[in-house]
PDB file of C-alpha atoms in Angstrom:
ATOM      1  CA  UNK A  19       0.000   0.000   0.000  1.00 63.00           C
ATOM      2  CA  UNK A  20       1.710   3.146  -1.227  1.00 67.00           C
ATOM      3  CA  UNK A  21       5.207   3.636   0.131  1.00 69.00           C
ATOM      4  CA  UNK A  22       4.699   0.741   2.565  1.00 78.00           C
ATOM      5  CA  UNK A  23       5.286  -1.557  -0.400  1.00 77.00           C
ATOM      6  CA  UNK A  24       8.956  -0.521  -0.211  1.00 75.00           C
ATOM      7  CA  UNK A  25       9.220  -0.612   3.580  1.00 81.00           C
ATOM      8  CA  UNK A  26      11.181  -3.588   5.009  1.00 85.00           C
ATOM      9  CA  UNK A  27       9.696  -3.063   8.495  1.00 88.00           C
ATOM     10  CA  UNK A  28       6.182  -3.394   7.056  1.00 90.00           C
ATOM     11  CA  UNK A  29       7.085  -6.586   5.166  1.00 88.00           C
ATOM     12  CA  UNK A  30       8.624  -7.970   8.357  1.00 91.00           C
ATOM     13  CA  UNK A  31       5.475  -7.185  10.381  1.00 93.00           C
ATOM     14  CA  UNK A  32       3.341  -8.955   7.758  1.00 92.00           C
ATOM     15  CA  UNK A  33       5.574 -12.020   7.992  1.00 90.00           C
ATOM     16  CA  UNK A  34       5.425 -12.059  11.810  1.00 93.00           C
ATOM     17  CA  UNK A  35       1.625 -11.809  11.730  1.00 96.00           C
ATOM     18  CA  UNK A  36       1.162 -14.577   9.128  1.00 95.00           C
ATOM     19  CA  UNK A  37       0.064 -12.129   6.449  1.00 93.00           C
ATOM     20  CA  UNK A  38       1.300 -12.941   2.952  1.00 87.00           C
ATOM     21  CA  UNK A  39       3.187  -9.935   1.644  1.00 85.00           C
ATOM     22  CA  UNK A  40       3.098  -9.940  -2.162  1.00 78.00           C
ATOM     23  CA  UNK A  41       6.545  -8.594  -2.747  1.00 77.00           C
ATOM     24  CA  UNK A  42      10.176  -9.078  -1.788  1.00 79.00           C
ATOM     25  CA  UNK A  43      11.303 -10.417   1.572  1.00 82.00           C
ATOM     26  CA  UNK A  44      12.231  -7.936   4.328  1.00 84.00           C
ATOM     27  CA  UNK A  45      15.907  -8.788   3.737  1.00 83.00           C
ATOM     28  CA  UNK A  46      15.705  -7.995   0.034  1.00 84.00           C
ATOM     29  CA  UNK A  47      13.742  -4.798   0.707  1.00 82.00           C
ATOM     30  CA  UNK A  48      16.445  -3.688   3.139  1.00 78.00           C
ATOM     31  CA  UNK A  49      19.031  -4.159   0.404  1.00 77.00           C
ATOM     32  CA  UNK A  50      17.114  -2.827  -2.586  1.00 81.00           C
ATOM     33  CA  UNK A  51      14.462  -0.559  -1.040  1.00 76.00           C
ATOM     34  CA  UNK A  52      17.204   1.824   0.020  1.00 84.00           C
ATOM     35  CA  UNK A  53      18.747   3.537  -3.017  1.00 89.00           C
ATOM     36  CA  UNK A  54      22.245   3.750  -1.521  1.00 89.00           C
ATOM     37  CA  UNK A  55      22.434   0.049  -0.703  1.00 89.00           C
ATOM     38  CA  UNK A  56      20.732  -0.769  -4.037  1.00 90.00           C
ATOM     39  CA  UNK A  57      23.567   1.009  -5.862  1.00 92.00           C
ATOM     40  CA  UNK A  58      26.074  -0.983  -3.813  1.00 92.00           C
ATOM     41  CA  UNK A  59      24.268  -4.227  -4.729  1.00 92.00           C
ATOM     42  CA  UNK A  60      24.329  -3.253  -8.418  1.00 94.00           C
ATOM     43  CA  UNK A  61      28.057  -2.512  -8.212  1.00 94.00           C
ATOM     44  CA  UNK A  62      28.695  -5.868  -6.537  1.00 94.00           C
ATOM     45  CA  UNK A  63      26.624  -7.601  -9.231  1.00 94.00           C
ATOM     46  CA  UNK A  64      28.759  -5.972 -11.931  1.00 95.00           C
ATOM     47  CA  UNK A  65      26.151  -3.480 -13.173  1.00 95.00           C
ATOM     48  CA  UNK A  66      27.302   0.080 -13.905  1.00 92.00           C
ATOM     49  CA  UNK A  67      25.881   2.836 -11.702  1.00 93.00           C
ATOM     50  CA  UNK A  68      25.868   6.633 -11.895  1.00 92.00           C
ATOM     51  CA  UNK A  69      28.656   8.351  -9.895  1.00 92.00           C
ATOM     52  CA  UNK A  70      27.349   9.412  -6.486  1.00 93.00           C
ATOM     53  CA  UNK A  71      28.315  10.729  -3.056  1.00 93.00           C
ATOM     54  CA  UNK A  72      26.877   9.623   0.282  1.00 90.00           C
ATOM     55  CA  UNK A  73      25.781  12.391   2.621  1.00 90.00           C
ATOM     56  CA  UNK A  74      26.576  11.909   6.293  1.00 82.00           C
ATOM     57  CA  UNK A  75      27.753  13.884   9.305  1.00 73.00           C
ATOM     58  CA  UNK A  76      31.378  12.918   8.656  1.00 72.00           C
ATOM     59  CA  UNK A  77      31.640  14.348   5.146  1.00 72.00           C
ATOM     60  CA  UNK A  78      29.560  17.530   5.421  1.00 70.00           C
ATOM     61  CA  UNK A  79      32.723  19.612   5.778  1.00 72.00           C
ATOM     62  CA  UNK A  80      34.280  18.305   2.563  1.00 83.00           C
ATOM     63  CA  UNK A  81      31.092  17.465   0.657  1.00 91.00           C
ATOM     64  CA  UNK A  82      31.862  20.215  -1.882  1.00 90.00           C
ATOM     65  CA  UNK A  83      35.145  18.521  -2.820  1.00 89.00           C
ATOM     66  CA  UNK A  84      33.446  15.152  -3.293  1.00 90.00           C
ATOM     67  CA  UNK A  85      30.646  16.624  -5.403  1.00 93.00           C
ATOM     68  CA  UNK A  86      33.159  18.587  -7.520  1.00 92.00           C
ATOM     69  CA  UNK A  87      34.661  15.219  -8.522  1.00 92.00           C
ATOM     70  CA  UNK A  88      31.222  14.033  -9.707  1.00 92.00           C
ATOM     71  CA  UNK A  89      30.637  17.352 -11.506  1.00 93.00           C
ATOM     72  CA  UNK A  90      27.616  19.636 -11.632  1.00 95.00           C
ATOM     73  CA  UNK A  91      24.701  19.448 -12.187  1.00 96.00           C
ATOM     74  CA  UNK A  92      23.879  16.901  -9.507  1.00 96.00           C
ATOM     75  CA  UNK A  93      20.677  15.723  -7.881  1.00 95.00           C
ATOM     76  CA  UNK A  94      20.119  15.202  -4.170  1.00 94.00           C
ATOM     77  CA  UNK A  95      17.903  12.138  -3.610  1.00 93.00           C
ATOM     78  CA  UNK A  96      16.156  10.622  -0.621  1.00 92.00           C
ATOM     79  CA  UNK A  97      17.555   7.148   0.020  1.00 90.00           C
ATOM     80  CA  UNK A  98      14.135   5.736   0.953  1.00 84.00           C
ATOM     81  CA  UNK A  99      10.772   6.026  -0.768  1.00 76.00           C
ATOM     82  CA  UNK A 100       9.987   7.543  -4.119  1.00 75.00           C
ATOM     83  CA  UNK A 101       7.364   9.605  -5.877  1.00 75.00           C
ATOM     84  CA  UNK A 102       9.773  12.482  -6.441  1.00 78.00           C
ATOM     85  CA  UNK A 103       9.894  13.428  -2.777  1.00 83.00           C
ATOM     86  CA  UNK A 104      13.198  14.461  -1.256  1.00 88.00           C
ATOM     87  CA  UNK A 105      14.744  15.262  -4.643  1.00 91.00           C
ATOM     88  CA  UNK A 106      16.524  18.493  -5.568  1.00 91.00           C
ATOM     89  CA  UNK A 107      18.566  19.351  -8.688  1.00 93.00           C
ATOM     90  CA  UNK A 108      21.648  21.418  -7.851  1.00 95.00           C
ATOM     91  CA  UNK A 109      23.511  23.316 -10.565  1.00 95.00           C
ATOM     92  CA  UNK A 110      25.987  25.266  -8.440  1.00 92.00           C
ATOM     93  CA  UNK A 111      28.048  24.650  -5.324  1.00 91.00           C
ATOM     94  CA  UNK A 112      26.502  27.814  -3.846  1.00 92.00           C
ATOM     95  CA  UNK A 113      23.161  26.026  -3.453  1.00 91.00           C
ATOM     96  CA  UNK A 114      24.432  22.604  -2.416  1.00 93.00           C
ATOM     97  CA  UNK A 115      24.131  22.697   1.378  1.00 91.00           C
ATOM     98  CA  UNK A 116      20.741  24.422   1.303  1.00 93.00           C
ATOM     99  CA  UNK A 117      19.329  21.879  -1.149  1.00 93.00           C
ATOM    100  CA  UNK A 118      20.694  18.986   0.929  1.00 93.00           C
ATOM    101  CA  UNK A 119      18.882  20.329   3.984  1.00 92.00           C
ATOM    102  CA  UNK A 120      15.630  20.824   2.050  1.00 93.00           C
ATOM    103  CA  UNK A 121      15.814  17.291   0.639  1.00 92.00           C
ATOM    104  CA  UNK A 122      16.527  15.866   4.099  1.00 92.00           C
ATOM    105  CA  UNK A 123      13.583  17.732   5.610  1.00 93.00           C
ATOM    106  CA  UNK A 124      11.193  16.576   2.872  1.00 92.00           C
ATOM    107  CA  UNK A 125      12.455  13.003   3.118  1.00 91.00           C
ATOM    108  CA  UNK A 126      11.967  12.996   6.898  1.00 91.00           C
ATOM    109  CA  UNK A 127       8.366  14.180   6.523  1.00 90.00           C
ATOM    110  CA  UNK A 128       7.522  11.739   3.722  1.00 85.00           C
ATOM    111  CA  UNK A 129       9.391   8.594   4.774  1.00 85.00           C
ATOM    112  CA  UNK A 130      10.381   9.119   8.410  1.00 85.00           C
ATOM    113  CA  UNK A 131      14.087   9.092   7.483  1.00 87.00           C
ATOM    114  CA  UNK A 132      16.318  11.960   6.399  1.00 90.00           C
ATOM    115  CA  UNK A 133      19.012   9.895   4.668  1.00 91.00           C
ATOM    116  CA  UNK A 134      19.967  11.368   1.270  1.00 93.00           C
ATOM    117  CA  UNK A 135      22.738  10.995  -1.288  1.00 94.00           C
ATOM    118  CA  UNK A 136      23.984  12.988  -4.262  1.00 95.00           C
ATOM    119  CA  UNK A 137      24.152  11.655  -7.801  1.00 94.00           C
ATOM    120  CA  UNK A 138      25.322  13.046 -11.143  1.00 94.00           C
ATOM    121  CA  UNK A 139      22.252  14.573 -12.833  1.00 93.00           C
ATOM    122  CA  UNK A 140      21.769  13.408 -16.407  1.00 90.00           C
ATOM    123  CA  UNK A 141      19.926  16.164 -18.263  1.00 85.00           C
ATOM    124  CA  UNK A 142      18.451  14.130 -21.104  1.00 84.00           C
ATOM    125  CA  UNK A 143      18.045  10.722 -19.495  1.00 89.00           C
ATOM    126  CA  UNK A 144      15.152   8.368 -20.000  1.00 92.00           C
ATOM    127  CA  UNK A 145      13.693   6.717 -16.910  1.00 93.00           C
ATOM    128  CA  UNK A 146      13.421   3.018 -17.746  1.00 96.00           C
ATOM    129  CA  UNK A 147      11.888   0.404 -15.454  1.00 95.00           C
ATOM    130  CA  UNK A 148      12.138  -3.353 -15.908  1.00 97.00           C
ATOM    131  CA  UNK A 149       9.508  -5.591 -14.331  1.00 95.00           C
ATOM    132  CA  UNK A 150      10.939  -8.760 -12.814  1.00 94.00           C
ATOM    133  CA  UNK A 151       9.440 -11.906 -11.296  1.00 94.00           C
ATOM    134  CA  UNK A 152      11.270 -14.367  -9.080  1.00 92.00           C
ATOM    135  CA  UNK A 153      10.092 -17.564  -7.390  1.00 89.00           C
ATOM    136  CA  UNK A 154      11.327 -19.473  -4.351  1.00 85.00           C
ATOM    137  CA  UNK A 155      13.279 -21.878  -6.564  1.00 92.00           C
ATOM    138  CA  UNK A 156      15.678 -19.248  -7.912  1.00 90.00           C
ATOM    139  CA  UNK A 157      13.928 -18.737 -11.241  1.00 95.00           C
ATOM    140  CA  UNK A 158      13.979 -15.081 -12.290  1.00 95.00           C
ATOM    141  CA  UNK A 159      12.576 -13.561 -15.470  1.00 97.00           C
ATOM    142  CA  UNK A 160      12.009 -10.053 -16.757  1.00 97.00           C
ATOM    143  CA  UNK A 161       8.798  -8.874 -18.393  1.00 96.00           C
ATOM    144  CA  UNK A 162      10.645  -6.326 -20.538  1.00 96.00           C
ATOM    145  CA  UNK A 163      10.848  -2.594 -20.022  1.00 97.00           C
ATOM    146  CA  UNK A 164       8.633   0.438 -19.828  1.00 96.00           C
ATOM    147  CA  UNK A 165       9.452   4.099 -20.380  1.00 95.00           C
ATOM    148  CA  UNK A 166       8.572   6.223 -17.323  1.00 93.00           C
ATOM    149  CA  UNK A 167      10.223   9.433 -18.530  1.00 91.00           C
ATOM    150  CA  UNK A 168       7.073  11.556 -18.714  1.00 89.00           C
ATOM    151  CA  UNK A 169       7.177  13.071 -15.250  1.00 85.00           C
ATOM    152  CA  UNK A 170       6.154  16.136 -13.300  1.00 85.00           C
ATOM    153  CA  UNK A 171       8.363  17.060 -10.321  1.00 78.00           C
ATOM    154  CA  UNK A 172      10.119  13.688 -10.616  1.00 75.00           C
ATOM    155  CA  UNK A 173       6.744  11.918 -10.293  1.00 80.00           C
ATOM    156  CA  UNK A 174       5.742   9.550 -13.089  1.00 85.00           C
ATOM    157  CA  UNK A 175       2.604  10.562 -14.993  1.00 90.00           C
ATOM    158  CA  UNK A 176       2.493   8.001 -17.808  1.00 93.00           C
ATOM    159  CA  UNK A 177       4.306   4.681 -18.259  1.00 93.00           C
ATOM    160  CA  UNK A 178       4.637   3.379 -21.819  1.00 94.00           C
ATOM    161  CA  UNK A 179       5.698  -0.061 -22.927  1.00 94.00           C
ATOM    162  CA  UNK A 180       7.849  -0.814 -24.743  1.00 94.00           C
ATOM    163  CA  UNK A 181      10.380   2.057 -24.685  1.00 94.00           C
ATOM    164  CA  UNK A 182      10.201   2.658 -28.455  1.00 92.00           C
ATOM    165  CA  UNK A 183      13.490   4.601 -28.715  1.00 92.00           C
ATOM    166  CA  UNK A 184      15.665   1.807 -27.291  1.00 93.00           C
ATOM    167  CA  UNK A 185      17.880  -0.073 -29.701  1.00 92.00           C
ATOM    168  CA  UNK A 186      17.648  -3.831 -29.298  1.00 94.00           C
ATOM    169  CA  UNK A 187      21.185  -4.067 -27.955  1.00 94.00           C
ATOM    170  CA  UNK A 188      20.338  -1.507 -25.236  1.00 93.00           C
ATOM    171  CA  UNK A 189      17.080  -3.304 -24.398  1.00 95.00           C
ATOM    172  CA  UNK A 190      18.939  -6.603 -23.988  1.00 96.00           C
ATOM    173  CA  UNK A 191      21.596  -4.939 -21.831  1.00 95.00           C
ATOM    174  CA  UNK A 192      19.092  -3.189 -19.540  1.00 96.00           C
ATOM    175  CA  UNK A 193      16.794  -6.199 -19.114  1.00 97.00           C
ATOM    176  CA  UNK A 194      19.798  -8.489 -18.634  1.00 97.00           C
ATOM    177  CA  UNK A 195      21.192  -6.158 -15.963  1.00 96.00           C
ATOM    178  CA  UNK A 196      17.849  -6.213 -14.113  1.00 96.00           C
ATOM    179  CA  UNK A 197      17.906 -10.010 -13.997  1.00 97.00           C
ATOM    180  CA  UNK A 198      21.582  -9.969 -12.973  1.00 96.00           C
ATOM    181  CA  UNK A 199      20.817  -7.760  -9.959  1.00 94.00           C
ATOM    182  CA  UNK A 200      17.772  -9.849  -9.020  1.00 93.00           C
ATOM    183  CA  UNK A 201      19.757 -13.087  -9.191  1.00 94.00           C
ATOM    184  CA  UNK A 202      22.540 -11.581  -7.085  1.00 93.00           C
ATOM    185  CA  UNK A 203      20.131 -11.053  -4.166  1.00 91.00           C
ATOM    186  CA  UNK A 204      18.030 -14.211  -4.783  1.00 90.00           C
ATOM    187  CA  UNK A 205      15.004 -12.042  -5.486  1.00 90.00           C
ATOM    188  CA  UNK A 206      11.609 -13.556  -4.825  1.00 86.00           C
ATOM    189  CA  UNK A 207       8.304 -11.935  -5.772  1.00 83.00           C
ATOM    190  CA  UNK A 208       7.333  -9.194  -8.188  1.00 83.00           C
ATOM    191  CA  UNK A 209       9.331  -6.014  -8.436  1.00 84.00           C
ATOM    192  CA  UNK A 210      10.893  -3.325 -10.547  1.00 88.00           C
ATOM    193  CA  UNK A 211      14.497  -2.421 -11.303  1.00 90.00           C
ATOM    194  CA  UNK A 212      14.987   1.211 -12.358  1.00 90.00           C
ATOM    195  CA  UNK A 213      17.549   2.576 -14.811  1.00 92.00           C
ATOM    196  CA  UNK A 214      18.496   5.959 -16.216  1.00 89.00           C
ATOM    197  CA  UNK A 215      19.309   5.679 -19.911  1.00 88.00           C
ATOM    198  CA  UNK A 216      21.452   8.480 -21.311  1.00 82.00           C
ATOM    199  CA  UNK A 217      19.932   9.270 -24.715  1.00 74.00           C
ATOM    200  CA  UNK A 218      23.075  11.145 -25.755  1.00 69.00           C
ATOM    201  CA  UNK A 219      25.156   7.957 -25.805  1.00 63.00           C
TER     202      UNK A 219
END
């Protein structure tokens, strides 16, 4: 139900109360429901990720140096949840700290957690999602991709399938990467793996 579908604590409570949760296990949600740990899982599975910087109390003093290495523009993102909340595009170092604080505040209100990270912002990227299904026997398949690029304030408005602009080689790579990530965590249930596809490449 809403953002609870991505909440590992909710999935765990369902399990403890003998309620069948139609989705990933609490363990998988803990690894993939959080965007920071999901990027780490993708890296470990051998799938390329966008350069990013974690935001924590230890690096706030030198956060500008770390973000300079990624290069502006960047986007501050809430680690938990979705729906465009806790997201801020930053085009200059002058605005960085203020936008981090705004994103943290919005994330705290929406998801109960203020954890955010910073990622390179791709200006002309397509938002591609791949639907996956996994069973308890280790079988994992993808149901191809959909284009979720039509958005307002980082919130999807329309999802179209298939993504008509993708070349077949890109489609195979994206869908194959989704399955690769799912197999790495022994995914079970129905879920979505999200990708940003740089149209300029």
